[in-house]
CSV table of C-alpha atoms in Angstrom, one decimal:
chain,number,residue,atom,x,y,z
A,1,MET,CA,-22.1,68.3,-60.7
A,2,LYS,CA,-21.5,71.8,-61.6
A,3,ARG,CA,-23.6,72.9,-58.9
A,4,ILE,CA,-21.8,71.1,-55.6
A,5,SER,CA,-18.1,72.1,-57.3
A,6,CYS,CA,-19.1,75.3,-57.6
A,7,SER,CA,-19.7,75.5,-54.0
A,8,VAL,CA,-17.6,73.8,-53.0
A,9,ALA,CA,-15.3,76.2,-54.6
A,10,LEU,CA,-16.5,79.0,-53.2
A,11,LEU,CA,-15.7,78.2,-50.4
A,12,THR,CA,-13.0,77.0,-50.4
A,13,VAL,CA,-12.4,80.6,-51.2
A,14,ALA,CA,-13.8,82.3,-48.2
A,15,LEU,CA,-11.7,80.0,-46.5
A,16,ALA,CA,-9.0,81.1,-48.1
A,17,PHE,CA,-9.2,84.7,-47.3
A,18,ASN,CA,-10.3,85.2,-44.2
A,19,THR,CA,-7.2,82.9,-43.3
A,20,ALA,CA,-5.3,85.1,-46.0
A,21,GLN,CA,-6.8,88.3,-44.4
A,22,ALA,CA,-5.7,86.5,-40.6
A,23,GLN,CA,-2.7,87.5,-41.2
A,24,LEU,CA,-1.6,90.8,-38.6
A,25,ALA,CA,0.0,88.8,-36.2
A,26,ALA,CA,1.7,86.1,-38.1
A,27,LYS,CA,3.2,89.2,-40.7
A,28,LYS,CA,7.2,89.6,-39.6
A,29,GLY,CA,8.2,93.1,-37.8
A,30,ILE,CA,5.0,93.9,-37.3
A,31,THR,CA,4.3,96.5,-34.9
A,32,LEU,CA,1.3,96.7,-32.0
A,33,GLU,CA,1.2,99.9,-32.9
A,34,GLU,CA,0.4,99.1,-37.1
A,35,VAL,CA,-2.0,96.1,-35.4
A,36,ASN,CA,-3.7,98.2,-33.4
A,37,LYS,CA,-4.3,100.4,-36.3
A,38,GLN,CA,-5.9,97.8,-39.0
A,39,ILE,CA,-7.8,96.6,-36.3
A,40,ASN,CA,-9.0,100.0,-35.3
A,41,GLU,CA,-10.4,99.9,-38.9
A,42,LEU,CA,-11.6,97.2,-38.8
A,43,ALA,CA,-13.7,97.9,-35.9
A,44,GLN,CA,-14.8,100.4,-37.9
A,45,LYS,CA,-17.4,99.2,-39.7
A,46,ASN,CA,-18.9,97.8,-37.9
A,47,ASN,CA,-20.9,94.8,-39.2
A,48,GLU,CA,-20.9,90.8,-39.2
A,49,GLU,CA,-18.6,90.4,-42.3
A,50,SER,CA,-15.4,92.8,-40.0
A,51,LYS,CA,-16.9,90.9,-36.7
A,52,THR,CA,-16.4,87.7,-38.2
A,53,GLN,CA,-13.1,89.1,-39.5
A,54,LEU,CA,-12.2,90.3,-35.7
A,55,SER,CA,-12.8,86.9,-34.4
A,56,ALA,CA,-10.3,85.9,-37.3
A,57,GLU,CA,-7.7,88.1,-36.2
A,58,ALA,CA,-8.2,87.2,-32.3
A,59,LYS,CA,-7.2,84.1,-32.9
A,60,ALA,CA,-4.3,84.3,-34.3
A,61,LEU,CA,-3.4,86.9,-31.8
A,62,VAL,CA,-3.4,84.6,-29.0
A,63,ALA,CA,-1.8,82.0,-30.6
A,64,SER,CA,1.6,84.9,-30.3
A,65,LYS,CA,4.9,84.4,-29.5
A,66,ASN,CA,4.4,88.2,-28.8
A,67,GLU,CA,2.9,88.9,-24.9
A,68,GLN,CA,0.5,92.7,-25.6
A,69,PHE,CA,-0.3,90.6,-28.9
A,70,VAL,CA,-2.0,88.0,-26.8
A,71,SER,CA,-3.2,90.6,-24.9
A,72,LEU,CA,-4.9,92.3,-27.6
A,73,GLY,CA,-6.4,89.9,-29.5
A,74,VAL,CA,-7.9,88.7,-25.5
A,75,ARG,CA,-9.4,92.3,-25.8
A,76,ILE,CA,-10.7,92.1,-29.4
A,77,TYR,CA,-12.6,89.0,-27.4
A,78,GLU,CA,-14.5,90.9,-25.3
A,79,TYR,CA,-15.4,93.5,-27.7
A,80,ILE,CA,-17.6,92.0,-29.9
A,81,GLY,CA,-17.9,89.7,-27.0
A,82,ASN,CA,-16.5,86.3,-27.1
A,83,ASP,CA,-15.7,86.2,-23.1
A,84,GLU,CA,-16.0,82.6,-23.1
A,85,ALA,CA,-12.4,83.0,-25.6
A,86,ALA,CA,-11.7,86.2,-23.9
A,87,GLU,CA,-11.5,84.9,-20.7
A,88,GLN,CA,-9.2,81.1,-21.6
A,89,ALA,CA,-6.8,83.3,-23.7
A,90,GLU,CA,-6.6,85.7,-20.4
A,91,LYS,CA,-5.1,82.2,-18.7
A,92,THR,CA,-2.5,81.4,-21.0
A,93,ILE,CA,-0.9,84.9,-20.5
A,94,VAL,CA,0.6,84.7,-17.2
A,95,LYS,CA,1.7,80.6,-18.0
A,96,LYS,CA,3.0,81.8,-21.0
A,97,PHE,CA,5.1,84.4,-20.2
A,98,PRO,CA,6.0,84.2,-16.9
A,99,LYS,CA,8.7,87.1,-16.6
A,100,GLY,CA,6.4,89.6,-18.8
A,101,ILE,CA,4.5,92.9,-18.3
A,102,LYS,CA,0.9,90.5,-16.7
A,103,ALA,CA,3.7,88.2,-14.8
A,104,ARG,CA,5.2,91.7,-13.2
A,105,GLN,CA,2.5,93.8,-12.6
A,106,ALA,CA,0.8,90.2,-10.4
A,107,GLU,CA,3.8,90.0,-8.9
A,108,LEU,CA,4.3,93.6,-8.0
A,109,ASP,CA,0.3,93.9,-6.6
A,110,ASN,CA,1.6,90.5,-4.0
A,111,ILE,CA,4.0,92.7,-2.9
A,112,PHE,CA,1.8,95.6,-1.5
A,113,LYS,CA,-1.8,94.3,-1.3
A,114,GLU,CA,-4.3,97.1,-0.4
A,115,ASP,CA,-5.9,94.3,2.6
A,116,THR,CA,-2.4,94.1,4.7
A,117,SER,CA,0.0,96.0,6.5
A,118,THR,CA,3.0,95.6,4.7
A,119,GLU,CA,5.5,95.2,6.6
A,120,GLY,CA,8.7,97.6,5.4
A,121,THR,CA,11.8,95.5,5.4
A,122,LYS,CA,10.1,92.0,4.2
A,123,ALA,CA,8.7,93.9,1.5
A,124,GLU,CA,11.7,95.8,0.1
A,125,LYS,CA,13.2,92.6,0.5
A,126,GLN,CA,10.4,91.2,-2.2
A,127,TYR,CA,10.9,94.2,-4.4
A,128,GLU,CA,14.3,94.0,-4.7
A,129,ALA,CA,13.8,90.3,-5.8
A,130,TRP,CA,10.7,91.7,-7.6
A,131,LEU,CA,13.8,93.9,-9.5
A,132,LYS,CA,15.9,91.3,-10.5
A,133,LYS,CA,13.1,89.5,-12.0
A,134,PHE,CA,11.2,91.7,-13.5
A,135,THR,CA,14.2,93.8,-14.8
A,136,PRO,CA,14.1,97.3,-16.7
A,137,SER,CA,16.2,96.8,-19.9
A,138,SER,CA,13.9,93.8,-20.4
A,139,PHE,CA,10.8,96.1,-21.2
A,140,ASP,CA,10.9,98.6,-23.8
A,141,ALA,CA,10.6,102.3,-23.1
A,142,LYS,CA,7.1,102.2,-22.5
A,143,GLN,CA,7.0,99.6,-20.3
A,144,GLN,CA,8.6,101.3,-17.2
A,145,SER,CA,6.6,103.3,-14.7
A,146,ILE,CA,6.2,100.2,-12.9
A,147,TYR,CA,9.3,100.7,-11.8
A,148,ASP,CA,8.7,104.4,-10.3
A,149,GLN,CA,5.0,103.3,-9.0
A,150,ALA,CA,6.8,100.4,-7.2
A,151,LYS,CA,10.2,103.3,-5.6
A,152,ALA,CA,6.1,105.2,-4.5
A,153,ASN,CA,5.1,101.9,-3.0
A,154,MET,CA,7.9,101.6,-1.5
A,155,ALA,CA,8.0,105.1,-0.2
A,156,ILE,CA,4.8,104.5,1.7
A,157,VAL,CA,5.6,101.5,3.0
A,158,PHE,CA,8.3,102.8,5.2
A,159,PHE,CA,6.4,106.7,6.4
A,160,GLN,CA,3.3,104.4,7.6
A,161,GLU,CA,5.8,102.4,9.3
A,162,ASN,CA,7.6,106.1,10.2
A,163,ASN,CA,10.7,105.0,9.6
A,164,ASN,CA,11.5,108.5,7.0
A,165,ALA,CA,14.8,107.8,6.6
A,166,LYS,CA,14.1,104.8,4.1
A,167,GLY,CA,10.8,106.8,3.0
A,168,ASN,CA,13.1,109.4,1.8
A,169,GLU,CA,15.4,107.0,-0.2
A,170,TYR,CA,12.8,106.6,-2.3
A,171,VAL,CA,12.1,110.0,-2.8
A,172,GLU,CA,15.2,110.9,-4.3
A,173,GLN,CA,15.3,108.4,-6.0
A,174,LEU,CA,11.8,109.4,-7.8
A,175,LYS,CA,12.6,112.7,-7.8
A,176,SER,CA,14.7,112.3,-11.4
A,177,SER,CA,11.6,111.0,-12.8
A,178,SER,CA,9.0,112.9,-15.7
A,179,ASN,CA,6.0,111.9,-13.0
A,180,PHE,CA,6.9,113.1,-9.7
A,181,PRO,CA,3.8,115.0,-9.2
A,182,ILE,CA,1.3,111.9,-9.6
A,183,TYR,CA,4.2,109.8,-7.4
A,184,ALA,CA,4.4,113.5,-4.9
A,185,ALA,CA,1.0,113.9,-4.1
A,186,SER,CA,-0.3,109.7,-3.1
A,187,ILE,CA,3.2,110.2,-0.6
A,188,ALA,CA,2.6,112.7,1.2
A,189,LYS,CA,-1.1,112.2,1.2
A,190,VAL,CA,0.2,109.4,3.7
A,191,CYS,CA,2.6,111.9,5.1
A,192,LEU,CA,0.3,114.6,6.7
A,193,LYS,CA,-2.5,111.6,7.2
A,194,ASN,CA,0.3,111.0,9.9
A,195,LYS,CA,1.4,113.6,10.8
A,196,GLN,CA,4.8,113.7,9.0
A,197,PHE,CA,4.8,117.0,8.0
A,198,ALA,CA,8.2,118.1,8.5
A,199,GLU,CA,8.3,115.0,5.7
A,200,ALA,CA,5.4,115.8,2.9
A,201,LEU,CA,6.5,120.2,3.1
A,202,PRO,CA,9.7,119.4,0.6
A,203,ILE,CA,7.6,116.2,-0.9
A,204,VAL,CA,4.3,118.1,-2.5
A,205,GLU,CA,6.3,121.0,-2.6
A,206,LEU,CA,8.7,120.0,-5.4
A,207,GLY,CA,5.0,117.7,-7.0
A,208,TYR,CA,2.8,121.3,-6.9
A,209,ASN,CA,5.6,123.1,-8.6
A,210,GLN,CA,6.3,121.2,-11.1
A,211,ALA,CA,3.0,120.1,-12.4
A,212,ALA,CA,1.8,124.5,-11.3
A,213,ALA,CA,4.6,124.5,-14.1
A,214,ALA,CA,2.8,122.1,-16.3
A,215,PHE,CA,-0.6,123.1,-15.6
A,216,LEU,CA,0.0,127.0,-16.7
A,217,SER,CA,1.6,126.2,-19.9
A,218,SER,CA,1.4,128.0,-22.8
A,219,ASP,CA,2.2,124.3,-25.1
A,220,PRO,CA,-1.4,123.0,-25.2
A,221,ALA,CA,-0.5,119.7,-25.1
A,222,VAL,CA,1.6,119.9,-21.6
A,223,LYS,CA,-1.4,122.4,-20.5
A,224,LYS,CA,-3.5,118.6,-20.9
A,225,SER,CA,-1.3,116.2,-19.8
A,226,ASN,CA,-1.6,114.3,-16.4
A,227,ILE,CA,1.0,116.2,-14.8
A,228,ALA,CA,-1.1,119.1,-15.1
A,229,GLY,CA,-3.7,117.4,-13.8
A,230,ARG,CA,-2.3,116.4,-11.1
A,231,TYR,CA,-2.4,120.2,-9.9
A,232,ILE,CA,-5.8,120.6,-8.8
A,233,SER,CA,-5.3,117.5,-5.7
A,234,LEU,CA,-1.3,119.0,-4.9
A,235,ALA,CA,-2.1,123.2,-4.9
A,236,PRO,CA,-5.0,121.7,-0.9
A,237,LEU,CA,-2.0,119.0,-0.4
A,238,TYR,CA,0.7,122.2,-0.8
A,239,ALA,CA,-1.2,124.2,1.2
A,240,THR,CA,-2.0,122.0,4.2
A,241,ALA,CA,2.0,121.6,4.0
A,242,LEU,CA,2.1,124.9,4.5
A,243,ALA,CA,-0.8,126.0,7.1
A,244,ALA,CA,0.6,122.4,9.7
A,245,SER,CA,4.3,124.3,8.8
A,246,ASN,CA,3.6,127.6,10.8
A,247,GLN,CA,3.3,129.3,7.0
A,248,PRO,CA,0.0,130.4,7.3
A,249,GLU,CA,0.9,133.3,4.8
A,250,LYS,CA,2.0,131.1,2.0
A,251,SER,CA,-0.6,128.7,2.4
A,252,THR,CA,-3.1,131.1,1.9
A,253,GLN,CA,-1.5,132.6,-1.0
A,254,ILE,CA,-1.4,128.9,-2.4
A,255,LEU,CA,-4.6,128.7,-1.9
A,256,GLU,CA,-6.0,131.9,-3.0
A,257,GLU,CA,-3.9,130.6,-6.0
A,258,PHE,CA,-6.2,127.4,-6.3
A,259,PHE,CA,-9.2,128.9,-6.3
A,260,THR,CA,-8.3,132.7,-8.5
């Protein structure tokens, strides 16, 4: 009897330990960064005990009312190889958070399907409805870049159908974005492909100047940024736009600087 009682007691303690540990998602005021830090610490241990604890944390996270916690729970399940649990949890996200991050991305993707030719006026109506449903103020600062990407997509749609005035409306909205060089590259490629050289030149020129400044910066962090990385793709595009706009000397200069 004593042995049985002892075993039961140990089991109870073990269960209580796991329950107590799997409280990250339930801790009041805990941030995603704090949860990530503790999850990473567990993952680095890479032993059976830590995997058991990660599974418990994943279960708690996917039951959370915070979408980012649920998504993290999905990633933990994937990390420990529980693909079935990951898939089941993934399927619930849009239903649980119909105006959340994943739903917002899915609806935007649906507007700009890669396998279909999107008509500008139709796309703009869908974009405006999407913007009304998923207002930027409903999301934190780290979740804002998608709105600039949507504007870039709208610009591309209109340039593709030669509605340059509408395309430039969206480019103007993008110029205040800190990520303008990223969008400038994708928009300029479309314009150059369609031989819209007069439209492409000012877009790619502004993007190039910003990317080149970052690339040549003395600040190591700026030099390693995504903006600086766009210099590699923007320099050839800028040179092409200049050559097509009867500015061969400047085009050559840009290429010489690029290859030096």
